[in-house]
């Protein structure tokens, strides 16, 4: 909080000192969400204010976004936090951006394959937008580009882990760590990699050609989601997060044809940890492979359809790994805009082809005015016929939600 | 499928300059000359879009666009400035003269922080909730219709050619279009659109015509959708031709900066 106030103060001082050529823009939104579980319990209820400040001066650009959130259901998630805050220098064929920023890679929808630079925020479960699910990294990013290509390099001197639903009032925690087990869970903060030699690095080269786009990328960093080393003392299970080094090499492509766009993405991730099949406290180090193929179809009339097929492999599996060597899933999303784009209806579903569990949402977004949108939807986590599966584990978090947003 | 989102060339493409039409020229010759006329090597504009429904309620959009003509292709970048809920949404498109060659199009959504390769939408789709289809906005090629010079007529005190255009293929949204072309400045000032049942569907009216950098430019275009009782008004502002704009400006990397102004 102290650092945040200092940063805001510096920005305001800088804004005051800037010349008359500086252009300053304020924008942002206020929104509020209420979520009710299918059992009738209130699962989430919060309101937030997200102001954004932009300064333009010649080739320099500064952007900062704050987020002030009040959560009635989960007071631990009430906070005032800096979302993004970076300064950028932009030339005609290069740019350099330093500060807190969200970096997005890849062509897949809703599946992270090469998109592992910015960690995920796993605390939300309804009414989320993409930006809500990503955390900024403190990074220095440089790009050089021409009309048909871009080379991007990124240095992340300070590691940011994923945000997990460990707050006692977050219903996702109950799904992951059920109190019915009779255990009390103690989540420790652990030690994050923080030395300069612990820096993360990445690079990506992209091409944008008449017949299609494709990219190659590489990344060396830390696993965003920690491995929990556990110790049991009576009925208290203490969980200590451990972060370990991984690396990734991947590629993606998007090829348009008539009203279709074919998409593909794949990544080889080295040095991952997988739980032992017999001993939860033990793990094995293996490499992993993820591949995805997808198809977008825009037939006109405001319709949009996307289908994806995804596989996740553990290489050198053996019998000792506590998950299948190969998991497969398919996703389908459909949206339709109506009333001159005032109303958008959308449906999305993911089916796990192993346990046949699924996740799906059904959403409506109506713009009463350009500034005020009312959104509502249903989120369903359905277990498989024999096992809950990855998505079915959250079956008690299936919900109905409504959200209002005022943008200025 | 060709799909051009060319706000800067929207007016010229729709309004059909005719460089040296003689009375004896056929409708097709006039339209072809108009389509091939010089509209500057590059241009930029700030366009305000007013959407007005039958109750008189109004919604306003504003977008900035830049275009550059490369002879056999044309590159356009277009970014919404307001309202706030679509601010920063950007399109980049490369359109090709070659018959049958698809446009290359990318969409940048600030909320996703990345650009996305997209396919061409249906040419009969309406553009961003307006009463203009992509075809109306200059996507349609001369060879796709038969054109007949119907008569000469004085409209609002200006002598005009009246040209009827009918699609050569079936299944089009319009059964015919009738265009009024001012003879003094070779510019269309009115277009009527008829649906498949021959009902008058929409009327486009162009006004506030001025010369900017030697190029006649329409300041206001009103598309009155009679069937849906809805109206779209485009007001062109800050129109500039032959501006200095770098090749790299028309790149996905620039689009992804998300701050074209």
GROMACS .gro file of N, CA and C in nm, chain A residues 23 25-28 54 56-61 63 84 88-95 97 102-109 115 129-131 143 145-150 152 204 208-213 254-261 263 296-303 306 339-342 367 369-371 373 407-408, chain B residues 1 46 51-53 55 58-61 70 75 80-87 91-92 94 96 101-106 108-132 134 202 225 228-232 246-261:
model
  474
   23UNK      N    1  -0.079   1.504  -2.303
   23UNK     CA    2  -0.224   1.483  -2.301
   23UNK      C    3  -0.255   1.383  -2.193
   25UNK      N    4  -0.556   1.150  -2.003
   25UNK     CA    5  -0.690   1.093  -2.018
   25UNK      C    6  -0.724   1.010  -1.895
   26UNK      N    7  -0.845   1.029  -1.845
   26UNK     CA    8  -0.897   0.948  -1.736
   26UNK      C    9  -1.012   0.863  -1.792
   27UNK      N   10  -1.014   0.737  -1.756
   27UNK     CA   11  -1.125   0.650  -1.795
   27UNK      C   12  -1.137   0.541  -1.690
   28UNK      N   13  -1.224   0.448  -1.713
   28UNK     CA   14  -1.238   0.337  -1.619
   28UNK      C   15  -1.382   0.290  -1.609
   54UNK      N   16  -0.401   0.772  -1.837
   54UNK     CA   17  -0.308   0.763  -1.949
   54UNK      C   18  -0.246   0.899  -1.975
   56UNK      N   19   0.014   1.094  -2.254
   56UNK     CA   20   0.085   1.089  -2.381
   56UNK      C   21   0.176   1.211  -2.390
   57UNK      N   22   0.302   1.188  -2.423
   57UNK     CA   23   0.393   1.300  -2.446
   57UNK      C   24   0.494   1.256  -2.551
   58UNK      N   25   0.476   1.304  -2.672
   58UNK     CA   26   0.565   1.264  -2.781
   58UNK      C   27   0.563   1.113  -2.798
   59UNK      N   28   0.683   1.054  -2.793
   59UNK     CA   29   0.693   0.909  -2.809
   59UNK      C   30   0.672   0.834  -2.678
   60UNK      N   31   0.653   0.909  -2.569
   60UNK     CA   32   0.635   0.845  -2.439
   60UNK      C   33   0.486   0.826  -2.409
   61UNK      N   34   0.459   0.717  -2.340
   61UNK     CA   35   0.323   0.685  -2.300
   61UNK      C   36   0.328   0.623  -2.162
   63UNK      N   37   0.080   0.454  -1.854
   63UNK     CA   38  -0.055   0.406  -1.824
   63UNK      C   39  -0.054   0.342  -1.685
   84UNK      N   40  -0.215  -0.245  -1.355
   84UNK     CA   41  -0.102  -0.224  -1.446
   84UNK      C   42  -0.045  -0.083  -1.424
   88UNK      N   43   0.610   0.355  -2.159
   88UNK     CA   44   0.651   0.298  -2.289
   88UNK      C   45   0.712   0.406  -2.376
   89UNK      N   46   0.818   0.369  -2.445
   89UNK     CA   47   0.872   0.456  -2.549
   89UNK      C   48   0.849   0.385  -2.682
   90UNK      N   49   0.784   0.454  -2.774
   90UNK     CA   50   0.747   0.390  -2.901
   90UNK      C   51   0.811   0.462  -3.019
   91UNK      N   52   0.889   0.388  -3.096
   91UNK     CA   53   0.942   0.439  -3.223
   91UNK      C   54   0.859   0.382  -3.337
   92UNK      N   55   0.899   0.413  -3.461
   92UNK     CA   56   0.820   0.366  -3.574
   92UNK      C   57   0.840   0.217  -3.598
   93UNK      N   58   0.952   0.160  -3.552
   93UNK     CA   59   0.974   0.017  -3.576
   93UNK      C   60   1.017  -0.056  -3.449
   94UNK      N   61   1.000   0.006  -3.335
   94UNK     CA   62   1.032  -0.062  -3.209
   94UNK      C   63   0.957   0.005  -3.095
   95UNK      N   64   0.945  -0.065  -2.984
   95UNK     CA   65   0.897  -0.001  -2.861
   95UNK      C   66   0.953  -0.076  -2.740
   97UNK      N   67   0.873  -0.121  -2.323
   97UNK     CA   68   0.773  -0.098  -2.217
   97UNK      C   69   0.826  -0.156  -2.086
  102UNK      N   70   0.049  -0.674  -1.834
  102UNK     CA   71  -0.003  -0.807  -1.867
  102UNK      C   72   0.046  -0.843  -2.007
  103UNK      N   73   0.106  -0.959  -2.018
  103UNK     CA   74   0.159  -1.006  -2.146
  103UNK      C   75   0.077  -1.127  -2.190
  104UNK      N   76   0.027  -1.122  -2.312
  104UNK     CA   77  -0.058  -1.229  -2.361
  104UNK      C   78   0.003  -1.287  -2.489
  105UNK      N   79   0.020  -1.418  -2.488
  105UNK     CA   80   0.070  -1.488  -2.607
  105UNK      C   81  -0.034  -1.590  -2.652
  106UNK      N   82  -0.017  -1.637  -2.774
  106UNK     CA   83  -0.092  -1.754  -2.819
  106UNK      C   84  -0.219  -1.721  -2.896
  107UNK      N   85  -0.275  -1.826  -2.956
  107UNK     CA   86  -0.395  -1.813  -3.038
  107UNK      C   87  -0.515  -1.888  -2.980
  108UNK      N   88  -0.491  -1.965  -2.873
  108UNK     CA   89  -0.600  -2.045  -2.816
  108UNK      C   90  -0.697  -1.957  -2.739
  109UNK      N   91  -0.820  -2.005  -2.727
  109UNK     CA   92  -0.923  -1.936  -2.649
  109UNK      C   93  -0.945  -2.009  -2.518
  115UNK      N   94   0.074  -1.932  -2.355
  115UNK     CA   95   0.040  -1.808  -2.283
  115UNK      C   96   0.068  -1.823  -2.134
  129UNK      N   97  -1.424  -1.138  -1.668
  129UNK     CA   98  -1.377  -1.108  -1.801
  129UNK      C   99  -1.230  -1.148  -1.807
  130UNK      N  100  -1.180  -1.156  -1.929
  130UNK     CA  101  -1.046  -1.210  -1.947
  130UNK      C  102  -0.942  -1.138  -1.861
  131UNK      N  103  -0.955  -1.005  -1.856
  131UNK     CA  104  -0.857  -0.925  -1.783
  131UNK      C  105  -0.858  -0.958  -1.634
  143UNK      N  106   1.017  -0.464  -2.827
  143UNK     CA  107   0.970  -0.521  -2.954
  143UNK      C  108   1.036  -0.447  -3.070
  145UNK      N  109   0.971  -0.440  -3.499
  145UNK     CA  110   0.872  -0.494  -3.591
  145UNK      C  111   0.876  -0.427  -3.727
  146UNK      N  112   0.826  -0.501  -3.824
  146UNK     CA  113   0.803  -0.448  -3.957
  146UNK      C  114   0.656  -0.471  -3.990
  147UNK      N  115   0.620  -0.452  -4.116
  147UNK     CA  116   0.480  -0.468  -4.152
  147UNK      C  117   0.432  -0.611  -4.130
  148UNK      N  118   0.520  -0.708  -4.159
  148UNK     CA  119   0.475  -0.847  -4.156
  148UNK      C  120   0.538  -0.931  -4.045
  149UNK      N  121   0.611  -0.870  -3.956
  149UNK     CA  122   0.677  -0.949  -3.851
  149UNK      C  123   0.694  -0.868  -3.723
  150UNK      N  124   0.708  -0.939  -3.612
  150UNK     CA  125   0.737  -0.877  -3.483
  150UNK      C  126   0.830  -0.968  -3.406
  152UNK      N  127   0.978  -1.007  -3.020
  152UNK     CA  128   0.949  -0.957  -2.886
  152UNK      C  129   1.039  -1.028  -2.786
  204UNK      N  130   0.972  -1.411  -2.852
  204UNK     CA  131   0.870  -1.457  -2.946
  204UNK      C  132   0.893  -1.387  -3.080
  208UNK      N  133   0.299  -1.220  -3.991
  208UNK     CA  134   0.160  -1.191  -4.029
  208UNK      C  135   0.155  -1.183  -4.182
  209UNK      N  136   0.118  -1.292  -4.244
  209UNK     CA  137   0.128  -1.303  -4.388
  209UNK      C  138  -0.012  -1.316  -4.449
  210UNK      N  139  -0.024  -1.292  -4.580
  210UNK     CA  140  -0.157  -1.299  -4.641
  210UNK      C  141  -0.227  -1.433  -4.618
  211UNK      N  142  -0.152  -1.542  -4.618
  211UNK     CA  143  -0.217  -1.673  -4.601
  211UNK      C  144  -0.236  -1.711  -4.455
  212UNK      N  145  -0.173  -1.637  -4.362
  212UNK     CA  146  -0.193  -1.670  -4.222
  212UNK      C  147  -0.087  -1.611  -4.131
  213UNK      N  148  -0.111  -1.622  -4.002
  213UNK     CA  149  -0.017  -1.575  -3.900
  213UNK      C  150   0.047  -1.695  -3.833
  254UNK      N  151  -0.259  -1.911  -3.714
  254UNK     CA  152  -0.399  -1.881  -3.746
  254UNK      C  153  -0.408  -1.859  -3.896
  255UNK      N  154  -0.488  -1.940  -3.963
  255UNK     CA  155  -0.498  -1.936  -4.109
  255UNK      C  156  -0.642  -1.910  -4.151
  256UNK      N  157  -0.671  -1.797  -4.214
  256UNK     CA  158  -0.808  -1.769  -4.256
  256UNK      C  159  -0.841  -1.835  -4.390
  257UNK      N  160  -0.965  -1.875  -4.404
  257UNK     CA  161  -1.013  -1.928  -4.532
  257UNK      C  162  -1.161  -1.897  -4.541
  258UNK      N  163  -1.197  -1.811  -4.638
  258UNK     CA  164  -1.337  -1.765  -4.652
  258UNK      C  165  -1.386  -1.711  -4.518
  259UNK      N  166  -1.496  -1.764  -4.467
  259UNK     CA  167  -1.547  -1.713  -4.340
  259UNK      C  168  -1.495  -1.792  -4.219
  260UNK      N  169  -1.389  -1.874  -4.243
  260UNK     CA  170  -1.332  -1.955  -4.136
  260UNK      C  171  -1.191  -1.906  -4.101
  261UNK      N  172  -1.151  -1.931  -3.977
  261UNK     CA  173  -1.010  -1.916  -3.939
  261UNK      C  174  -0.971  -2.043  -3.864
  263UNK      N  175  -0.708  -2.239  -3.635
  263UNK     CA  176  -0.606  -2.203  -3.538
  263UNK      C  177  -0.537  -2.327  -3.484
  296UNK      N  178  -1.264  -2.108  -3.609
  296UNK     CA  179  -1.360  -1.999  -3.589
  296UNK      C  180  -1.444  -1.987  -3.716
  297UNK      N  181  -1.571  -1.963  -3.697
  297UNK     CA  182  -1.659  -1.946  -3.813
  297UNK      C  183  -1.747  -1.824  -3.790
  298UNK      N  184  -1.742  -1.730  -3.882
  298UNK     CA  185  -1.827  -1.612  -3.876
  298UNK      C  186  -1.917  -1.610  -4.000
  299UNK      N  187  -2.032  -1.675  -3.991
  299UNK     CA  188  -2.118  -1.687  -4.110
  299UNK      C  189  -2.193  -1.559  -4.142
  300UNK      N  190  -2.182  -1.458  -4.058
  300UNK     CA  191  -2.258  -1.335  -4.079
  300UNK      C  192  -2.382  -1.333  -3.994
  301UNK      N  193  -2.455  -1.223  -4.002
  301UNK     CA  194  -2.578  -1.211  -3.924
  301UNK      C  195  -2.553  -1.198  -3.775
  302UNK      N  196  -2.430  -1.162  -3.738
  302UNK     CA  197  -2.399  -1.145  -3.596
  302UNK      C  198  -2.364  -1.274  -3.524
  303UNK      N  199  -2.353  -1.385  -3.600
  303UNK     CA  200  -2.320  -1.514  -3.540
  303UNK      C  201  -2.169  -1.534  -3.536
  306UNK      N  202  -1.701  -2.097  -3.241
  306UNK     CA  203  -1.563  -2.141  -3.224
  306UNK      C  204  -1.561  -2.281  -3.165
  339UNK      N  205  -3.020  -0.669  -3.177
  339UNK     CA  206  -3.063  -0.533  -3.147
  339UNK      C  207  -2.952  -0.432  -3.173
  340UNK      N  208  -2.893  -0.441  -3.292
  340UNK     CA  209  -2.784  -0.350  -3.330
  340UNK      C  210  -2.672  -0.350  -3.228
  341UNK      N  211  -2.634  -0.470  -3.190
  341UNK     CA  212  -2.523  -0.494  -3.100
  341UNK      C  213  -2.547  -0.442  -2.959
  342UNK      N  214  -2.675  -0.420  -2.922
  342UNK     CA  215  -2.707  -0.384  -2.784
  342UNK      C  216  -2.715  -0.508  -2.696
  367UNK      N  217  -2.681  -0.373  -2.333
  367UNK     CA  218  -2.635  -0.235  -2.315
  367UNK      C  219  -2.756  -0.143  -2.309
  369UNK      N  220  -2.740   0.166  -2.215
  369UNK     CA  221  -2.680   0.280  -2.284
  369UNK      C  222  -2.538   0.236  -2.319
  370UNK      N  223  -2.465   0.322  -2.390
  370UNK     CA  224  -2.326   0.287  -2.419
  370UNK      C  225  -2.245   0.276  -2.291
  371UNK      N  226  -2.287   0.346  -2.188
  371UNK     CA  227  -2.209   0.349  -2.064
  371UNK      C  228  -2.252   0.241  -1.965
  373UNK      N  229  -2.403  -0.134  -1.886
  373UNK     CA  230  -2.434  -0.270  -1.930
  373UNK      C  231  -2.486  -0.350  -1.811
  407UNK      N  232  -1.932   0.234  -1.741
  407UNK     CA  233  -1.802   0.269  -1.798
  407UNK      C  234  -1.798   0.419  -1.828
  408UNK      N  235  -1.687   0.481  -1.797
  408UNK     CA  236  -1.676   0.624  -1.826
  408UNK      C  237  -1.549   0.654  -1.902
  409UNK      N  238  -1.369  -1.348  -5.068
  409UNK     CA  239  -1.460  -1.239  -5.040
  409UNK      C  240  -1.380  -1.114  -5.004
  454UNK      N  241  -1.141   1.156  -3.874
  454UNK     CA  242  -1.209   1.127  -3.747
  454UNK      C  243  -1.358   1.127  -3.778
  459UNK      N  244  -2.629   0.692  -3.426
  459UNK     CA  245  -2.731   0.591  -3.450
  459UNK      C  246  -2.860   0.640  -3.385
  460UNK      N  247  -2.964   0.658  -3.465
  460UNK     CA  248  -3.089   0.716  -3.413
  460UNK      C  249  -3.203   0.619  -3.441
  461UNK      N  250  -3.271   0.576  -3.334
  461UNK     CA  251  -3.382   0.482  -3.354
  461UNK      C  252  -3.514   0.557  -3.373
  463UNK      N  253  -3.760   0.605  -3.191
  463UNK     CA  254  -3.805   0.690  -3.079
  463UNK      C  255  -3.718   0.814  -3.064
  466UNK      N  256  -3.056   0.837  -2.931
  466UNK     CA  257  -2.933   0.847  -3.010
  466UNK      C  258  -2.815   0.781  -2.937
  467UNK      N  259  -2.735   0.707  -3.011
  467UNK     CA  260  -2.609   0.654  -2.961
  467UNK      C  261  -2.500   0.706  -3.054
  468UNK      N  262  -2.386   0.737  -2.995
  468UNK     CA  263  -2.279   0.800  -3.073
  468UNK      C  264  -2.151   0.719  -3.063
  469UNK      N  265  -2.087   0.696  -3.177
  469UNK     CA  266  -1.956   0.635  -3.184
  469UNK      C  267  -1.861   0.731  -3.253
  478UNK      N  268  -0.146   0.137  -5.193
  478UNK     CA  269  -0.020   0.084  -5.247
  478UNK      C  270  -0.037   0.042  -5.393
  483UNK      N  271  -0.410  -0.043  -4.736
  483UNK     CA  272  -0.405  -0.081  -4.595
  483UNK      C  273  -0.479   0.024  -4.513
  488UNK      N  274  -1.167   0.271  -3.254
  488UNK     CA  275  -1.278   0.341  -3.189
  488UNK      C  276  -1.227   0.425  -3.073
  489UNK      N  277  -1.275   0.549  -3.066
  489UNK     CA  278  -1.236   0.640  -2.959
  489UNK      C  279  -1.343   0.650  -2.851
  490UNK      N  280  -1.466   0.637  -2.890
  490UNK     CA  281  -1.576   0.637  -2.794
  490UNK      C  282  -1.696   0.567  -2.856
  491UNK      N  283  -1.789   0.517  -2.776
  491UNK     CA  284  -1.800   0.532  -2.631
  491UNK      C  285  -1.695   0.451  -2.556
  492UNK      N  286  -1.694   0.469  -2.425
  492UNK     CA  287  -1.589   0.410  -2.344
  492UNK      C  288  -1.589   0.257  -2.352
  493UNK      N  289  -1.706   0.196  -2.371
  493UNK     CA  290  -1.709   0.049  -2.369
  493UNK      C  291  -1.648  -0.014  -2.493
  494UNK      N  292  -1.625   0.065  -2.598
  494UNK     CA  293  -1.556   0.009  -2.715
  494UNK      C  294  -1.427   0.086  -2.746
  495UNK      N  295  -1.388   0.175  -2.657
  495UNK     CA  296  -1.268   0.254  -2.680
  495UNK      C  297  -1.145   0.163  -2.696
  499UNK      N  298  -0.928  -0.222  -3.585
  499UNK     CA  299  -0.925  -0.311  -3.700
  499UNK      C  300  -0.805  -0.275  -3.786
  500UNK      N  301  -0.742  -0.375  -3.840
  500UNK     CA  302  -0.638  -0.354  -3.941
  500UNK      C  303  -0.676  -0.439  -4.060
  502UNK      N  304  -0.590  -0.530  -4.488
  502UNK     CA  305  -0.520  -0.516  -4.615
  502UNK      C  306  -0.619  -0.563  -4.723
  504UNK      N  307  -0.697  -0.616  -5.134
  504UNK     CA  308  -0.622  -0.640  -5.258
  504UNK      C  309  -0.710  -0.617  -5.381
  509UNK      N  310  -0.918  -1.233  -5.435
  509UNK     CA  311  -0.823  -1.246  -5.324
  509UNK      C  312  -0.884  -1.186  -5.197
  510UNK      N  313  -0.885  -1.267  -5.090
  510UNK     CA  314  -0.946  -1.222  -4.965
  510UNK      C  315  -0.866  -1.110  -4.900
  511UNK      N  316  -0.936  -1.026  -4.826
  511UNK     CA  317  -0.869  -0.928  -4.743
  511UNK      C  318  -0.800  -0.998  -4.627
  512UNK      N  319  -0.692  -0.935  -4.577
  512UNK     CA  320  -0.632  -0.980  -4.451
  512UNK      C  321  -0.683  -0.885  -4.344
  513UNK      N  322  -0.739  -0.942  -4.238
  513UNK     CA  323  -0.802  -0.858  -4.136
  513UNK      C  324  -0.767  -0.906  -3.996
  514UNK      N  325  -0.736  -0.809  -3.910
  514UNK     CA  326  -0.708  -0.837  -3.770
  514UNK      C  327  -0.795  -0.748  -3.684
  516UNK      N  328  -0.828  -0.601  -3.287
  516UNK     CA  329  -0.764  -0.587  -3.157
  516UNK      C  330  -0.869  -0.552  -3.053
  517UNK      N  331  -0.877  -0.632  -2.948
  517UNK     CA  332  -0.970  -0.607  -2.838
  517UNK      C  333  -0.888  -0.574  -2.714
  518UNK      N  334  -0.900  -0.452  -2.662
  518UNK     CA  335  -0.818  -0.414  -2.546
  518UNK      C  336  -0.838  -0.506  -2.427
  519UNK      N  337  -0.960  -0.557  -2.412
  519UNK     CA  338  -0.987  -0.644  -2.297
  519UNK      C  339  -0.907  -0.774  -2.305
  520UNK      N  340  -0.875  -0.819  -2.426
  520UNK     CA  341  -0.797  -0.942  -2.443
  520UNK      C  342  -0.649  -0.915  -2.457
  521UNK      N  343  -0.613  -0.790  -2.480
  521UNK     CA  344  -0.474  -0.746  -2.494
  521UNK      C  345  -0.398  -0.820  -2.604
  522UNK      N  346  -0.470  -0.862  -2.704
  522UNK     CA  347  -0.401  -0.921  -2.819
  522UNK      C  348  -0.487  -0.906  -2.943
  523UNK      N  349  -0.422  -0.913  -3.057
  523UNK     CA  350  -0.496  -0.905  -3.183
  523UNK      C  351  -0.536  -1.046  -3.224
  524UNK      N  352  -0.633  -1.050  -3.310
  524UNK     CA  353  -0.685  -1.179  -3.353
  524UNK      C  354  -0.709  -1.174  -3.503
  525UNK      N  355  -0.660  -1.274  -3.572
  525UNK     CA  356  -0.687  -1.284  -3.715
  525UNK      C  357  -0.834  -1.319  -3.733
  526UNK      N  358  -0.904  -1.243  -3.815
  526UNK     CA  359  -1.046  -1.272  -3.835
  526UNK      C  360  -1.073  -1.290  -3.983
  527UNK      N  361  -1.181  -1.359  -4.009
  527UNK     CA  362  -1.221  -1.380  -4.149
  527UNK      C  363  -1.309  -1.264  -4.191
  528UNK      N  364  -1.335  -1.256  -4.321
  528UNK     CA  365  -1.424  -1.153  -4.370
  528UNK      C  366  -1.566  -1.180  -4.327
  529UNK      N  367  -1.630  -1.078  -4.271
  529UNK     CA  368  -1.771  -1.094  -4.236
  529UNK      C  369  -1.853  -1.096  -4.364
  530UNK      N  370  -1.974  -1.137  -4.350
  530UNK     CA  371  -2.064  -1.132  -4.465
  530UNK      C  372  -2.076  -0.988  -4.512
  531UNK      N  373  -2.069  -0.967  -4.641
  531UNK     CA  374  -2.075  -0.831  -4.694
  531UNK      C  375  -2.211  -0.769  -4.671
  532UNK      N  376  -2.309  -0.853  -4.645
  532UNK     CA  377  -2.442  -0.798  -4.617
  532UNK      C  378  -2.465  -0.773  -4.469
  533UNK      N  379  -2.361  -0.796  -4.387
  533UNK     CA  380  -2.372  -0.765  -4.245
  533UNK      C  381  -2.364  -0.615  -4.225
  534UNK      N  382  -2.435  -0.569  -4.123
  534UNK     CA  383  -2.427  -0.426  -4.091
  534UNK      C  384  -2.302  -0.397  -4.009
  535UNK      N  385  -2.240  -0.284  -4.039
  535UNK     CA  386  -2.115  -0.247  -3.974
  535UNK      C  387  -2.142  -0.182  -3.838
  536UNK      N  388  -2.101  -0.247  -3.732
  536UNK     CA  389  -2.105  -0.193  -3.595
  536UNK      C  390  -2.240  -0.132  -3.558
  537UNK      N  391  -2.346  -0.199  -3.593
  537UNK     CA  392  -2.479  -0.153  -3.554
  537UNK      C  393  -2.533  -0.037  -3.635
  538UNK      N  394  -2.463   0.002  -3.743
  538UNK     CA  395  -2.510   0.112  -3.826
  538UNK      C  396  -2.609   0.060  -3.931
  539UNK      N  397  -2.656   0.151  -4.017
  539UNK     CA  398  -2.743   0.111  -4.128
  539UNK      C  399  -2.662   0.087  -4.255
  540UNK      N  400  -2.530   0.091  -4.244
  540UNK     CA  401  -2.441   0.065  -4.358
  540UNK      C  402  -2.394  -0.080  -4.354
  542UNK      N  403  -2.127  -0.371  -4.513
  542UNK     CA  404  -1.990  -0.363  -4.565
  542UNK      C  405  -1.993  -0.333  -4.714
  610UNK      N  406  -3.369   0.176  -4.818
  610UNK     CA  407  -3.286   0.278  -4.754
  610UNK      C  408  -3.259   0.391  -4.853
  633UNK      N  409  -3.289   0.426  -4.294
  633UNK     CA  410  -3.342   0.291  -4.314
  633UNK      C  411  -3.494   0.296  -4.296
  636UNK      N  412  -3.671  -0.022  -4.127
  636UNK     CA  413  -3.645  -0.044  -3.984
  636UNK      C  414  -3.662   0.084  -3.903
  637UNK      N  415  -3.701   0.191  -3.968
  637UNK     CA  416  -3.721   0.319  -3.901
  637UNK      C  417  -3.600   0.355  -3.814
  638UNK      N  418  -3.486   0.345  -3.873
  638UNK     CA  419  -3.360   0.372  -3.803
  638UNK      C  420  -3.272   0.455  -3.896
  639UNK      N  421  -3.189   0.539  -3.837
  639UNK     CA  422  -3.109   0.630  -3.918
  639UNK      C  423  -2.964   0.631  -3.867
  640UNK      N  424  -2.871   0.639  -3.959
  640UNK     CA  425  -2.729   0.654  -3.923
  640UNK      C  426  -2.674   0.779  -3.991
  654UNK      N  427   0.398   0.607  -4.193
  654UNK     CA  428   0.498   0.502  -4.212
  654UNK      C  429   0.433   0.368  -4.245
  655UNK      N  430   0.503   0.287  -4.325
  655UNK     CA  431   0.453   0.153  -4.357
  655UNK      C  432   0.422   0.073  -4.231
  656UNK      N  433   0.512   0.084  -4.133
  656UNK     CA  434   0.495   0.004  -4.011
  656UNK      C  435   0.375   0.044  -3.928
  657UNK      N  436   0.320   0.160  -3.960
  657UNK     CA  437   0.199   0.201  -3.890
  657UNK      C  438   0.085   0.102  -3.916
  658UNK      N  439   0.087   0.043  -4.035
  658UNK     CA  440  -0.018  -0.054  -4.072
  658UNK      C  441   0.029  -0.196  -4.040
  659UNK      N  442   0.064  -0.217  -3.914
  659UNK     CA  443   0.113  -0.348  -3.872
  659UNK      C  444   0.036  -0.395  -3.749
  660UNK      N  445   0.039  -0.525  -3.730
  660UNK     CA  446  -0.026  -0.581  -3.612
  660UNK      C  447   0.040  -0.529  -3.484
  661UNK      N  448   0.173  -0.509  -3.490
  661UNK     CA  449   0.243  -0.459  -3.371
  661UNK      C  450   0.192  -0.322  -3.329
  662UNK      N  451   0.168  -0.235  -3.426
  662UNK     CA  452   0.115  -0.102  -3.394
  662UNK      C  453  -0.028  -0.114  -3.343
  663UNK      N  454  -0.106  -0.200  -3.406
  663UNK     CA  455  -0.243  -0.221  -3.360
  663UNK      C  456  -0.245  -0.267  -3.215
  664UNK      N  457  -0.150  -0.354  -3.179
  664UNK     CA  458  -0.148  -0.410  -3.044
  664UNK      C  459  -0.100  -0.311  -2.939
  665UNK      N  460  -0.040  -0.202  -2.982
  665UNK     CA  461  -0.008  -0.098  -2.884
  665UNK      C  462  -0.137  -0.044  -2.824
  666UNK      N  463  -0.243  -0.050  -2.904
  666UNK     CA  464  -0.375  -0.013  -2.854
  666UNK      C  465  -0.392   0.135  -2.827
  667UNK      N  466  -0.313   0.218  -2.885
  667UNK     CA  467  -0.328   0.361  -2.853
  667UNK      C  468  -0.309   0.449  -2.977
  668UNK      N  469  -0.367   0.406  -3.085
  668UNK     CA  470  -0.366   0.490  -3.205
  668UNK      C  471  -0.466   0.603  -3.184
  669UNK      N  472  -0.422   0.724  -3.206
  669UNK     CA  473  -0.511   0.839  -3.185
  669UNK      C  474  -0.512   0.925  -3.310
   0.00000   0.00000   0.00000
